[in-house]
Short mmCIF file of C-alpha atoms in Angstrom, two decimals:
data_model
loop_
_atom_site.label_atom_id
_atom_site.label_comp_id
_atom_site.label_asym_id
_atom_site.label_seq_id
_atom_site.Cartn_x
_atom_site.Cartn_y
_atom_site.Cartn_z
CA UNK A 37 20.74 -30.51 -7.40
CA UNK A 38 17.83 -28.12 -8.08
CA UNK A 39 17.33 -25.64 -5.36
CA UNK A 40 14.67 -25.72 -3.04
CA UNK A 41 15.08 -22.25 -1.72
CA UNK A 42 16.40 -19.12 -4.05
CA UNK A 43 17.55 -15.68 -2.58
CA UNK A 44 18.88 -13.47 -5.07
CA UNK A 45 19.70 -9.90 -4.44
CA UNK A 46 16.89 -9.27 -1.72
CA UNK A 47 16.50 -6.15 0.15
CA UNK A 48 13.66 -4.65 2.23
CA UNK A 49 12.90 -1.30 3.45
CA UNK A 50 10.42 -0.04 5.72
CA UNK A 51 8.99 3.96 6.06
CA UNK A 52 9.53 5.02 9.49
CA UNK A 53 7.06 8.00 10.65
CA UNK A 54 8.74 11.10 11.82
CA UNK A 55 6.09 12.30 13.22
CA UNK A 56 5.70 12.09 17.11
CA UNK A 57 1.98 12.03 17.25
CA UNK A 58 0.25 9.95 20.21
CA UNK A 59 -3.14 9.90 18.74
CA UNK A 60 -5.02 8.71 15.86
CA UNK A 61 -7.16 12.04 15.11
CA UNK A 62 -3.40 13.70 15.37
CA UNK A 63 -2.50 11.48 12.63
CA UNK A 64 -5.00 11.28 10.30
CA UNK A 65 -5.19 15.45 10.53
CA UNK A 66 -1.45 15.54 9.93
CA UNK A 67 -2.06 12.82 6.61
CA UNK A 68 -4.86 15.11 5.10
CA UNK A 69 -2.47 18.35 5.40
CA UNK A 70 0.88 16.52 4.36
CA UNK A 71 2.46 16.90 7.14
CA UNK A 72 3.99 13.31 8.03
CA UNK A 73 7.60 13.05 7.63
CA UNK A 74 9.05 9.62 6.62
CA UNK A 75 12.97 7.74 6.66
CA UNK A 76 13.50 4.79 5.31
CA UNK A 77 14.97 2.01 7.19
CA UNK A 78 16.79 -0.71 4.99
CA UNK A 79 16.13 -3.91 7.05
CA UNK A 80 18.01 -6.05 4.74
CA UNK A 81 20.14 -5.33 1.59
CA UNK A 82 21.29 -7.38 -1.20
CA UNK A 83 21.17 -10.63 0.11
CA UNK A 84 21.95 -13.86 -1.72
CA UNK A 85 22.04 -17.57 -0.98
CA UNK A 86 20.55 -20.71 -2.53
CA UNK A 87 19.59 -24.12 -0.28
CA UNK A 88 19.35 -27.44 -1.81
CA UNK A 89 16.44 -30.22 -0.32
CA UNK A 90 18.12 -31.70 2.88
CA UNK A 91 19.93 -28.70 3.61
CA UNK A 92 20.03 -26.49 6.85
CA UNK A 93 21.21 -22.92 6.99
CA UNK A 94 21.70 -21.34 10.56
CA UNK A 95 21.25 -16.81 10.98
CA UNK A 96 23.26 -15.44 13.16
CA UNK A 97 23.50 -12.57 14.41
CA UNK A 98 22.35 -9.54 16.84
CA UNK A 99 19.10 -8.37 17.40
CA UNK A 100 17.73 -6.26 14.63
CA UNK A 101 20.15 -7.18 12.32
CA UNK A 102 17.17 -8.33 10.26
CA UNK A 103 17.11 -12.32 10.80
CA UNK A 104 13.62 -13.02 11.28
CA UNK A 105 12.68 -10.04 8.50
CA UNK A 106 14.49 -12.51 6.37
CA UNK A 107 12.70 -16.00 7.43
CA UNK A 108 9.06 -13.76 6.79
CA UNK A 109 10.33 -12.72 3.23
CA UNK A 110 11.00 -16.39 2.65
CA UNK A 111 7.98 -17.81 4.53
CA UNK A 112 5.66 -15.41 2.64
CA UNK A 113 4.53 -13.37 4.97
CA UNK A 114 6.16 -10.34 3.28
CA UNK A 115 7.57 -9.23 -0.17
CA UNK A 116 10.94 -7.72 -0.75
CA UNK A 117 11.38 -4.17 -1.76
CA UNK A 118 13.74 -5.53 -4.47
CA UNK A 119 14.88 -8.83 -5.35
CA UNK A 120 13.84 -12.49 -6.03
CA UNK A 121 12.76 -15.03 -3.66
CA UNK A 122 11.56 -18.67 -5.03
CA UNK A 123 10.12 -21.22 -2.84
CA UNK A 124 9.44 -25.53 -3.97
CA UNK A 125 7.21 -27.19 -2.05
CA UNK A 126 5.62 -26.79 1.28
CA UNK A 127 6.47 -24.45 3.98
CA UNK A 128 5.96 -24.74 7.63
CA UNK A 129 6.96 -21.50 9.54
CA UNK A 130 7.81 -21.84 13.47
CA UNK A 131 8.10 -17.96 13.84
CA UNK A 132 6.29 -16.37 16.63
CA UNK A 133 5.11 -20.01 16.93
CA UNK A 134 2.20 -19.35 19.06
CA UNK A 135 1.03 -16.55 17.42
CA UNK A 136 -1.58 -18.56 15.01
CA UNK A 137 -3.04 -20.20 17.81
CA UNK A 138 -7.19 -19.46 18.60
CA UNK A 139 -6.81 -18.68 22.46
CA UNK A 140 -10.68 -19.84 23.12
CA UNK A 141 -10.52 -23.00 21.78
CA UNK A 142 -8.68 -25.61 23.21
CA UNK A 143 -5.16 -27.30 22.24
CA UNK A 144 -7.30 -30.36 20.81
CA UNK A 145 -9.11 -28.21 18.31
CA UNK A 146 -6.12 -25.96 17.26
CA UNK A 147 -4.36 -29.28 16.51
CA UNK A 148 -6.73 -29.45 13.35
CA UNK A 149 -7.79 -26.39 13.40
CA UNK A 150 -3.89 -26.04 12.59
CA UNK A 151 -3.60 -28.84 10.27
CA UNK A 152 -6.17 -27.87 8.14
CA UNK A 153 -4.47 -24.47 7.60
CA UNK A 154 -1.81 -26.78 6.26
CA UNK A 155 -3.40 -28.24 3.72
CA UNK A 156 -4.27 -31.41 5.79
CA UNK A 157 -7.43 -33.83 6.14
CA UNK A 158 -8.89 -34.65 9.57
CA UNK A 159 -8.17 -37.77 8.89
CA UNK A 160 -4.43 -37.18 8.29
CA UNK A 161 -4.52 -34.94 11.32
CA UNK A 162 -6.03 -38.22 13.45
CA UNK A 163 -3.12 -40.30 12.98
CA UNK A 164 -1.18 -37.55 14.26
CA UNK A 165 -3.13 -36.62 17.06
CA UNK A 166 -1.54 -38.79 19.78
CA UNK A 167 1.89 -37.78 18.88
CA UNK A 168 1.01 -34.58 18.98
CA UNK A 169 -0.15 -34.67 22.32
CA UNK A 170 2.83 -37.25 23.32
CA UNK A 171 5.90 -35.21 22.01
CA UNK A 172 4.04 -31.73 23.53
CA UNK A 173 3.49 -33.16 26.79
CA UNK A 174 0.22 -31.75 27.15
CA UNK A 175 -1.35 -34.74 29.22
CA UNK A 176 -4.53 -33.67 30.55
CA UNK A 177 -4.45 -29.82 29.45
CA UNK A 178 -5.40 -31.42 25.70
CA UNK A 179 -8.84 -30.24 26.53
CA UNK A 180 -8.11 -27.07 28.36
CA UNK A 181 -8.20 -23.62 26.29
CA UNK A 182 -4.75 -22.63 25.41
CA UNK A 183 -5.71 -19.35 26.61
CA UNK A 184 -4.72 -21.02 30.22
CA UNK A 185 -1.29 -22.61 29.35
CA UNK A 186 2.14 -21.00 29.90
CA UNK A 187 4.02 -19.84 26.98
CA UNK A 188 6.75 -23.14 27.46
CA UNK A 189 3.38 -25.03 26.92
CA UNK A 190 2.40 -23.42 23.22
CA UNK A 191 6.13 -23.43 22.18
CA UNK A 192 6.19 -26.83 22.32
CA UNK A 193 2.54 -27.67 20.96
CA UNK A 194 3.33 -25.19 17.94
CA UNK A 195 6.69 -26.89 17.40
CA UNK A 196 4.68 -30.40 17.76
CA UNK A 197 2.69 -29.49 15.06
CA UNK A 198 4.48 -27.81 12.53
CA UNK A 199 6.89 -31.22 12.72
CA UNK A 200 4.74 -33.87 11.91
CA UNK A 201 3.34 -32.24 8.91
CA UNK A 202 5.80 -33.39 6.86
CA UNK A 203 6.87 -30.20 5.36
CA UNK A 204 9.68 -29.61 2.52
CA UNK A 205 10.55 -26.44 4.38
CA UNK A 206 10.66 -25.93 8.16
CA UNK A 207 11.32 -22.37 8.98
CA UNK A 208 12.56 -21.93 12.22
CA UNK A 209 12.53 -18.54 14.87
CA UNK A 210 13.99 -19.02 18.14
CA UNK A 211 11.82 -22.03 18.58
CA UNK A 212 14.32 -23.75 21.19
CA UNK A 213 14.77 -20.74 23.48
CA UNK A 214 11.59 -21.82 25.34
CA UNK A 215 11.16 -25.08 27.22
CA UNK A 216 13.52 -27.26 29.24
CA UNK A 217 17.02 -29.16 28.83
CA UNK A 218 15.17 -32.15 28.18
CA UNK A 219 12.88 -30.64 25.87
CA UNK A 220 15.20 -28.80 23.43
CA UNK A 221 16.36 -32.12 23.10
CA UNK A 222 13.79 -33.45 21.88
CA UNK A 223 13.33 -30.44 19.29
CA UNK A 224 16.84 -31.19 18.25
CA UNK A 225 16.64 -34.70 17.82
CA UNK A 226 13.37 -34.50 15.96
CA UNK A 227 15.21 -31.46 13.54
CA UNK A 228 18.04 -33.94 12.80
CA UNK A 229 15.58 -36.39 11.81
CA UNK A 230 13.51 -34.30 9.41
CA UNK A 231 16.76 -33.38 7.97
CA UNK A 232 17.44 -36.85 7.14
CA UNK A 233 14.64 -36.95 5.85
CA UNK A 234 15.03 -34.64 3.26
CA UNK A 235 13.32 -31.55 4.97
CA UNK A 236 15.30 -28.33 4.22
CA UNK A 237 15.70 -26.19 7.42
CA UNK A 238 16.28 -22.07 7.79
CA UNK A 239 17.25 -21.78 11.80
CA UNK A 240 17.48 -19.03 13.68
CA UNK A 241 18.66 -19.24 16.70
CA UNK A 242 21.20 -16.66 19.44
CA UNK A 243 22.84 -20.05 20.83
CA UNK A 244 26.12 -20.48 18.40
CA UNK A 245 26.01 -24.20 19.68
CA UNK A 246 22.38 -25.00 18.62
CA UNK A 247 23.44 -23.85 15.26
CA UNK A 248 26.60 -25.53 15.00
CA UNK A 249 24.57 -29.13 16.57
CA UNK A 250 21.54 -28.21 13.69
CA UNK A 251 22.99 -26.48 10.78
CA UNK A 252 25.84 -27.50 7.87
CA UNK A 253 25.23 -23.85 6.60
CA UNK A 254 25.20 -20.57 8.56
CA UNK A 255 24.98 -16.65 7.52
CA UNK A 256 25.88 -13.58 10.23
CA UNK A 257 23.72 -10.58 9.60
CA UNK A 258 24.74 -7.59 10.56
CA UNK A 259 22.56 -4.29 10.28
CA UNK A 260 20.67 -5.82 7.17
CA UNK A 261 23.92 -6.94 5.51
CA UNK A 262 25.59 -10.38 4.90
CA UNK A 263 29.04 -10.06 6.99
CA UNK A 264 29.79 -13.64 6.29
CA UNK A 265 28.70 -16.73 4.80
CA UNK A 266 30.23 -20.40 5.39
CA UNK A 267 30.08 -23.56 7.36
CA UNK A 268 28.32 -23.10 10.64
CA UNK A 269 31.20 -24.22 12.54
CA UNK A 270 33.52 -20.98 10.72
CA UNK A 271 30.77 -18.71 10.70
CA UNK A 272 29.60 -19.34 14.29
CA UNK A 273 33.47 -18.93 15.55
CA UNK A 274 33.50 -15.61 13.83
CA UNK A 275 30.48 -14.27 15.64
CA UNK A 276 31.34 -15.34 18.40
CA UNK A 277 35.28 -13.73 18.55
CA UNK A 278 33.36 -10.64 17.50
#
């Protein structure tokens, strides 16, 4: 079967500033003379894997070990220093998922405000709306700015969303670790269903049991590297004897 997603020898590096200065006019005078110092910082190096339609790969892994670097390389929010990354289809990226939200307008109109950013009609977006609103459990806040709700609230209206937009690629930050017992739940049953489906997930999550419940695929990061790749149930017992 014909890949949907392609990593082949990816790395990233970022130019870390030296320089200790506190204010803009200190930096900009410090530009003009040549005076800023830089390191580089490789956030990921060499990093390979391939993910057929239907699949789901799990990243594991401590913090900065350059997880979610990797989901923005693949979600196209980035580029890669070096290396190939290929894409089919549609993406939908849960990462920092209630980052695209407009906090002035309310949860109603970011719901198609949303969808249209996806490539969807209004009236696509209206046979969506009430289950939407049902699966978020937004109630009566539907009209309310979003600038008023909690963050549990627009975790699970972004999640909501990026769901039922029938995406070929879900890419997925953390999106669990906010919300209620009964409301990962939900997020996990509606995962396994888009799987069926066809959907091909990236997940990354720090619960080694969401991973192992969500993913047949899992890679452990560590400091930018791949430490080991496998079946989420061997790769998740690894990480977590470490």
């Amino acid at each position: 079967m014909k890949p949907i997603i392609t990593v082949q020898d990816v790395s990233m590096m970022f130019r870390l500033s030296k320089n200790k200065e506190y204010r803009l006019k200190e930096y900009f005078l410090n530009a003009v003379r040549g005076h800023l110092a830089f390191e580089e910082f490789w956030a990921l190096k060499h990093i390979s894997f391939e993910l057929s339609k239907g699949e789901s790969l799990g990243l594991v892994g401590v913090n900065g070990s350059g997880k979610s670097t990797l989901l923005k390389l693949i979600a196209g929010i980035m580029r890669p220093t070096s290396g190939m990354i290929k894409t089919i289809g549609t993406i939908a990226p849960l990462i920092e998922i209630n980052g695209g939200f407009d906090r002035t307008l309310t949860a109603r109109e970011n719901i198609y405000l949303t969808g249209a950013m996806h490539g969807h009609t209004r009236a696509y977006m209206n046979k969506r709306f009430d289950e939407i609103v049902d699966f978020a459990e937004l109630g009566a806040f539907v009209d309310a700015p979003v600038a008023t709700y909690s963050s549990g609230m627009l975790s699970r209206l972004g999640f909501a969303i990026a769901t039922l937009t029938n995406a070929d690629i879900v890419i997925a930050d953390e999106v669990l670790a906010v919300g209620d017992a009964k409301f990962r739940k939900k997020c996990e049953d509606r995962m396994k269903k888009m799987l069926d489906a066809g959907t091909t997930i990236l997940f990354v999550s720090h619960s080694t049991p969401q991973v192992k419940k969500i993913c047949q695929k899992a890679v452990w990061l560590d400091k930018g590297v791949v430490k080991m790749m496998g079946t989420s149930d061997e790769v998740c017992k690894a990480y977590e004897q470490s």
